[in-house]
Short mmCIF file of C-alpha atoms in Angstrom, two decimals:
data_model
loop_
_atom_site.label_atom_id
_atom_site.label_comp_id
_atom_site.label_asym_id
_atom_site.label_seq_id
_atom_site.Cartn_x
_atom_site.Cartn_y
_atom_site.Cartn_z
CA MET A 29 3.93 30.24 7.19
CA LEU A 30 1.66 28.84 4.47
CA LEU A 31 4.46 26.75 2.94
CA ARG A 32 5.30 25.32 6.36
CA PHE A 33 1.64 24.40 6.93
CA ILE A 34 1.46 22.68 3.54
CA LYS A 35 4.69 20.80 4.22
CA ASN A 36 3.59 19.68 7.68
CA TRP A 37 0.17 18.48 6.55
CA ALA A 38 1.10 17.27 3.07
CA LEU A 39 -0.66 13.90 3.33
CA PRO A 40 -4.17 15.09 4.36
CA ILE A 41 -3.90 17.98 1.88
CA SER A 42 -3.02 15.50 -0.88
CA MET A 43 -5.94 13.27 0.09
CA MET A 44 -8.43 16.16 0.08
CA THR A 45 -7.01 17.48 -3.19
CA GLY A 46 -7.45 14.09 -4.84
CA ALA A 47 -11.02 13.66 -3.58
CA LEU A 48 -12.10 17.20 -4.48
CA GLY A 49 -10.28 16.97 -7.81
CA TYR A 50 -12.34 13.97 -8.84
CA VAL A 51 -15.65 15.46 -7.62
CA ILE A 52 -15.00 18.75 -9.44
CA GLY A 53 -13.73 16.99 -12.57
CA ARG A 54 -16.82 14.79 -12.63
CA GLU A 55 -19.07 17.85 -12.78
CA LEU A 56 -17.12 19.70 -15.46
CA PRO A 57 -18.90 19.94 -18.85
CA LEU A 58 -16.36 17.73 -20.64
CA SER A 59 -17.07 15.05 -23.20
CA ALA A 60 -16.79 11.38 -22.31
CA ASP A 61 -13.75 11.09 -24.59
CA VAL A 62 -11.91 13.89 -22.79
CA LYS A 63 -12.71 12.44 -19.38
CA GLY A 64 -11.55 9.06 -20.63
CA ASP A 65 -8.25 10.60 -21.77
CA ILE A 66 -7.79 12.16 -18.33
CA VAL A 67 -8.37 8.78 -16.66
CA HIS A 68 -5.87 7.09 -19.00
CA GLY A 69 -3.38 9.88 -18.32
CA ILE A 70 -3.69 9.34 -14.58
CA GLU A 71 -3.32 5.57 -15.03
CA TRP A 72 -0.09 6.22 -16.95
CA LEU A 73 1.22 8.86 -14.54
CA GLN A 74 0.71 6.83 -11.36
CA PRO A 75 3.28 4.09 -12.07
CA VAL A 76 5.73 6.66 -13.45
CA LEU A 77 5.54 8.66 -10.22
CA LEU A 78 5.86 5.53 -8.11
CA PHE A 79 8.87 4.38 -10.12
CA CYS A 80 10.66 7.73 -9.72
CA MET A 81 9.73 7.91 -6.04
CA LEU A 82 11.07 4.43 -5.33
CA PHE A 83 14.21 5.07 -7.36
CA VAL A 84 15.03 8.17 -5.30
CA THR A 85 14.34 6.32 -2.05
CA PHE A 86 16.30 3.20 -3.04
CA CYS A 87 19.31 5.36 -3.85
CA LYS A 88 19.55 5.84 -0.09
CA VAL A 89 19.40 2.09 0.63
CA PRO A 90 22.64 0.08 0.16
CA PRO A 91 22.27 -3.63 -0.72
CA SER A 92 23.70 -4.58 2.67
CA ALA A 93 20.64 -3.01 4.36
CA LEU A 94 18.26 -5.55 2.80
CA LYS A 95 19.24 -8.58 4.87
CA PRO A 96 16.20 -10.53 6.16
CA LYS A 97 15.65 -10.35 9.91
CA MET A 98 13.71 -12.41 12.45
CA LEU A 99 11.18 -9.56 12.63
CA HIS A 100 10.33 -10.24 8.98
CA LEU A 101 9.47 -13.86 9.76
CA TRP A 102 7.05 -12.92 12.55
CA LEU A 103 5.31 -10.30 10.42
CA LEU A 104 4.94 -12.77 7.55
CA MET A 105 3.49 -15.36 9.92
CA ILE A 106 0.87 -12.87 11.14
CA GLN A 107 -0.31 -12.05 7.62
CA CYS A 108 -0.39 -15.70 6.55
CA ILE A 109 -2.19 -16.99 9.66
CA PHE A 110 -4.97 -14.41 9.48
CA PHE A 111 -5.32 -15.02 5.73
CA ILE A 112 -5.52 -18.82 6.05
CA ILE A 113 -8.01 -18.66 8.93
CA THR A 114 -10.30 -16.28 7.02
CA CYS A 115 -10.14 -18.39 3.84
CA THR A 116 -11.00 -21.49 5.87
CA VAL A 117 -13.98 -19.80 7.53
CA LEU A 118 -15.35 -18.74 4.13
CA TYR A 119 -14.86 -22.28 2.83
CA LEU A 120 -16.77 -23.78 5.76
CA PHE A 121 -19.52 -21.13 5.70
CA PRO A 122 -19.79 -19.99 2.06
CA GLN A 123 -23.32 -18.60 2.44
CA THR A 124 -22.70 -16.61 5.61
CA GLU A 125 -24.39 -13.22 5.73
CA TYR A 126 -21.06 -11.76 6.83
CA ARG A 127 -19.22 -12.94 3.73
CA LEU A 128 -18.56 -9.43 2.43
CA LEU A 129 -17.00 -8.38 5.74
CA ALA A 130 -14.88 -11.53 5.83
CA GLU A 131 -13.65 -10.87 2.29
CA THR A 132 -12.74 -7.34 3.34
CA PHE A 133 -10.70 -8.63 6.27
CA LEU A 134 -9.06 -11.23 4.05
CA LEU A 135 -7.96 -8.61 1.51
CA VAL A 136 -6.50 -6.17 4.01
CA MET A 137 -4.58 -8.91 5.84
CA ILE A 138 -2.85 -10.63 2.89
CA CYS A 139 -2.24 -7.43 0.92
CA PRO A 140 1.54 -6.81 0.54
CA THR A 141 3.28 -3.80 1.99
CA ALA A 142 2.99 -0.57 0.00
CA THR A 143 5.87 0.21 -2.31
CA ALA A 144 5.83 3.70 -0.77
CA CYS A 145 6.41 2.29 2.72
CA ALA A 146 10.15 2.94 2.51
CA VAL A 147 9.49 6.58 1.64
CA VAL A 148 7.26 7.19 4.66
CA THR A 149 9.56 5.17 6.94
CA SER A 150 12.51 7.29 5.88
CA LYS A 151 10.50 10.47 6.45
CA LEU A 152 9.74 9.26 9.99
CA GLY A 153 13.43 8.68 10.68
CA GLY A 154 13.22 4.89 10.41
CA ASP A 155 15.21 2.21 8.60
CA ALA A 156 14.01 2.26 4.97
CA GLY A 157 16.15 -0.80 4.18
CA LEU A 158 14.25 -2.95 6.66
CA THR A 159 10.85 -2.06 5.25
CA THR A 160 12.13 -2.40 1.67
CA SER A 161 13.36 -5.94 2.31
CA TYR A 162 10.04 -6.85 3.94
CA THR A 163 8.14 -5.42 0.96
CA ILE A 164 10.06 -7.74 -1.35
CA LEU A 165 9.60 -10.76 0.94
CA VAL A 166 5.87 -10.25 1.49
CA CYS A 167 5.26 -9.87 -2.25
CA ILE A 168 6.86 -13.28 -2.82
CA VAL A 169 4.92 -14.88 0.04
CA ALA A 170 1.60 -13.34 -1.04
CA ALA A 171 2.19 -14.50 -4.62
CA VAL A 172 2.54 -18.08 -3.36
CA MET A 173 -0.14 -18.03 -0.64
CA ILE A 174 -2.95 -16.46 -2.67
CA PRO A 175 -3.14 -19.13 -5.43
CA ILE A 176 -3.04 -21.88 -2.80
CA PHE A 177 -5.64 -20.64 -0.29
CA LEU A 178 -7.81 -18.03 -2.00
CA PRO A 179 -9.74 -20.68 -4.00
CA LEU A 180 -11.13 -21.84 -0.63
CA ALA A 181 -12.78 -18.46 -0.19
CA SER A 182 -13.41 -17.36 -3.74
CA ALA A 183 -16.75 -17.83 -5.43
CA ARG A 184 -14.82 -18.10 -8.69
CA HIS A 185 -13.35 -21.51 -9.50
CA GLY A 186 -10.54 -22.71 -11.73
CA MET A 187 -7.72 -20.70 -10.12
CA ALA A 188 -4.68 -22.64 -11.36
CA PHE A 189 -1.62 -22.13 -9.19
CA LEU A 190 1.08 -21.26 -11.74
CA PRO A 191 -0.94 -18.82 -13.93
CA THR A 192 -2.21 -17.03 -10.82
CA LEU A 193 1.28 -16.90 -9.34
CA LEU A 194 2.71 -15.38 -12.53
CA LEU A 195 -0.20 -12.93 -12.79
CA ILE A 196 0.41 -11.66 -9.26
CA LEU A 197 4.17 -11.38 -9.79
CA LYS A 198 3.54 -9.50 -13.03
CA ASN A 199 1.38 -6.95 -11.16
CA VAL A 200 3.79 -6.45 -8.25
CA PHE A 201 7.43 -6.98 -9.05
CA PRO A 202 8.26 -4.81 -12.11
CA LEU A 203 7.44 -1.61 -10.26
CA LEU A 204 9.31 -2.78 -7.16
CA LEU A 205 12.50 -4.38 -8.48
CA ALA A 206 13.25 -2.22 -11.55
CA PRO A 207 13.83 1.02 -9.55
CA LEU A 208 15.79 -0.97 -6.95
CA PHE A 209 18.24 -2.37 -9.51
CA LEU A 210 18.48 1.00 -11.27
CA ALA A 211 19.29 2.71 -7.96
CA TRP A 212 22.03 0.18 -7.25
CA GLY A 213 23.46 0.76 -10.73
CA VAL A 214 23.62 4.50 -10.05
CA ARG A 215 25.21 3.82 -6.64
CA TYR A 216 28.09 1.83 -8.14
CA PHE A 217 28.60 3.43 -11.54
CA PHE A 218 27.45 7.07 -11.22
CA PRO A 219 28.49 8.33 -7.75
CA ARG A 220 28.16 12.00 -8.73
CA LEU A 221 24.57 11.50 -9.84
CA LEU A 222 23.95 9.59 -6.60
CA ASN A 223 25.25 12.52 -4.54
CA MET A 224 22.99 14.92 -6.46
CA ILE A 225 19.95 12.74 -5.75
CA LEU A 226 20.85 12.31 -2.08
CA SER A 227 21.25 16.07 -1.68
CA GLN A 228 17.56 16.56 -2.55
CA LYS A 229 16.00 15.99 0.84
CA ASP A 230 12.37 14.77 0.87
CA LEU A 231 12.24 14.51 -2.95
CA GLY A 232 10.75 11.01 -2.76
CA PHE A 233 8.19 12.17 -0.19
CA HIS A 234 7.08 15.07 -2.38
CA MET A 235 6.56 12.64 -5.27
CA TRP A 236 4.54 10.45 -2.93
CA THR A 237 2.17 13.30 -2.03
CA ILE A 238 1.37 13.74 -5.74
CA ALA A 239 0.96 10.00 -6.24
CA LEU A 240 -1.28 9.85 -3.16
CA SER A 241 -3.52 12.59 -4.52
CA LEU A 242 -3.99 10.61 -7.74
CA ALA A 243 -4.59 7.38 -5.79
CA ILE A 244 -7.32 9.00 -3.68
CA ALA A 245 -8.96 10.39 -6.84
CA VAL A 246 -9.01 6.86 -8.29
CA THR A 247 -10.41 5.52 -5.00
CA VAL A 248 -13.24 8.08 -4.94
CA ARG A 249 -14.01 7.29 -8.57
CA ALA A 250 -14.26 3.57 -7.75
CA LEU A 251 -16.65 4.30 -4.87
CA TYR A 252 -18.79 6.57 -7.07
CA ASN A 253 -19.08 3.91 -9.77
CA SER A 254 -19.71 0.95 -7.45
CA SER A 255 -23.13 -0.52 -6.72
CA ILE A 256 -22.38 -0.65 -3.02
CA SER A 257 -25.12 0.26 -0.54
CA ILE A 258 -24.64 2.56 2.45
CA ILE A 259 -24.81 -0.36 4.90
CA GLU A 260 -22.24 -2.34 2.92
CA MET A 261 -20.03 0.72 2.60
CA LEU A 262 -20.08 1.36 6.36
CA GLY A 263 -19.36 -2.30 7.08
CA ILE A 264 -16.40 -2.43 4.71
CA ALA A 265 -15.09 0.89 6.05
CA ALA A 266 -15.33 -0.38 9.65
CA VAL A 267 -13.66 -3.75 8.99
CA SER A 268 -10.85 -2.18 6.96
CA LEU A 269 -10.29 0.33 9.79
CA VAL A 270 -10.09 -2.49 12.35
CA GLY A 271 -7.68 -4.38 10.09
CA CYS A 272 -5.54 -1.27 9.66
CA LEU A 273 -5.29 -0.44 13.36
CA LEU A 274 -4.75 -4.12 14.26
CA GLN A 275 -1.83 -4.48 11.88
CA PHE A 276 -0.15 -1.24 12.91
CA TRP A 277 -0.50 -2.31 16.56
CA LEU A 278 0.78 -5.84 16.00
CA GLY A 279 3.63 -4.61 13.84
CA LYS A 280 4.74 -2.10 16.45
CA ALA A 281 4.35 -4.59 19.31
CA ILE A 282 6.50 -7.22 17.59
CA GLY A 283 8.92 -4.68 16.12
CA GLY A 284 9.47 -3.23 19.58
CA HIS A 285 10.99 -6.53 20.74
CA TYR A 286 13.68 -6.19 18.07
CA GLY A 287 14.28 -2.44 18.38
CA PHE A 288 12.27 -1.63 15.24
CA ARG A 289 8.90 -0.48 16.58
CA LEU A 290 8.31 2.11 13.85
CA GLU A 291 9.48 -0.14 11.04
CA GLY A 292 7.36 -3.08 12.24
CA GLY A 293 4.24 -0.95 12.28
CA GLN A 294 4.87 0.50 8.85
CA ALA A 295 5.79 -2.85 7.27
CA LEU A 296 2.62 -4.55 8.51
CA GLY A 297 0.22 -1.60 8.47
CA GLN A 298 0.99 0.35 5.29
CA LYS A 299 -0.51 -1.57 2.37
CA ASN A 300 -0.37 -1.69 -1.40
CA THR A 301 -4.04 -0.79 -1.68
CA ILE A 302 -4.00 -0.79 -5.49
CA PHE A 303 -3.09 -4.47 -5.26
CA ALA A 304 -5.96 -5.06 -2.81
CA ILE A 305 -8.42 -3.43 -5.22
CA TRP A 306 -7.10 -5.53 -8.12
CA LEU A 307 -7.21 -8.73 -6.05
CA GLY A 308 -10.80 -8.10 -5.00
CA TYR A 309 -11.99 -7.34 -8.54
CA THR A 310 -10.11 -10.29 -10.04
CA PHE A 311 -10.85 -13.08 -7.57
CA LEU A 312 -13.65 -12.03 -5.17
CA SER A 313 -16.22 -9.32 -5.91
CA PRO A 314 -16.22 -5.70 -7.13
CA ILE A 315 -17.84 -4.63 -3.86
CA SER A 316 -15.16 -6.20 -1.66
CA ALA A 317 -12.54 -4.47 -3.80
CA THR A 318 -13.58 -1.15 -2.24
CA ALA A 319 -11.82 -2.37 0.93
CA GLY A 320 -8.55 -1.25 -0.66
CA GLY A 321 -9.91 2.24 -1.18
CA PHE A 322 -11.02 2.61 2.42
CA TYR A 323 -7.77 1.14 3.71
CA SER A 324 -5.86 3.72 1.68
CA ILE A 325 -7.64 6.45 3.64
CA TRP A 326 -7.06 4.82 7.03
CA HIS A 327 -3.35 4.04 6.69
CA ASN A 328 -2.61 7.50 5.36
CA LEU A 329 -4.45 9.05 8.30
CA VAL A 330 -2.29 6.91 10.61
CA ASN A 331 0.81 8.10 8.75
CA THR A 332 -0.37 11.69 9.09
CA TYR A 333 -0.68 11.27 12.86
CA GLN A 334 2.75 9.64 13.06
CA LEU A 335 4.34 12.47 11.07
CA TYR A 336 2.67 14.98 13.42
CA LYS A 337 4.10 13.19 16.46
CA TYR A 338 7.53 12.94 14.85
CA ARG A 339 7.58 16.68 14.14
CA LYS A 340 6.69 17.43 17.78
CA VAL A 341 9.49 15.18 19.09
CA SER A 342 12.16 16.26 16.59
CA GLY A 343 11.20 19.91 16.71
#
């Protein structure tokens, strides 16, 4: 009974474990050096977990499943249009009192799809190949769009196109493409190993719950160490929630026209929040970077609700 409860509510349990883990760890009588080692260990473990998780998931996705579709074009247009409009508004009104909220909306709209999107999509019974191909496409588009339009909104100047493009690609693609190519190598050259991996149902999802716990701990740490006020925090939380719900709704509405309602919602709504945090810190402001942390909470709560509904329907 307990194991079934943990399995059914793995995402909220992971989120609470990560948050409580950081709060408890912060109060432990450990030296600064030990706490620093723990932080470095988590920073090392996160990409390793994501790599393994994506590798297991990509083993289930044949290359033929990654063909671009018209749905991808519409989803890309939505992200780009909202991003360009917000950048333009900040360029025209740089001293607006709502700048922080606009930066929050900008970040959550242009942020690429989460690398774990395929894992959750597969768990919900959807087409992991479709969300994987969109993840690759949106990373390319974001890498091109951000150096072109973000200087309009950024208070920091001197954003050269090519260095910024390469910096973004460096932070996104290694963790996305390396496990994909490795999975394809296993598919074609090691079929027995492939069958062993495919026989382990939900292995990628279990890895994701651990990675999520670590991500939430990092998010709580960032909020603890930020200079953000309560009013600013509530504003960022509210705007990121609106952005999250808007993108899930738009993705499902457009995806429904092509027979991919679930996949459209996941592709547009589930975000690479680590990228959003990095983008905010690097090009906007440390306070706006907390938008990624709040969005991480919101989209995982949406995923929790979707998994609950899926269990009720599938029995």
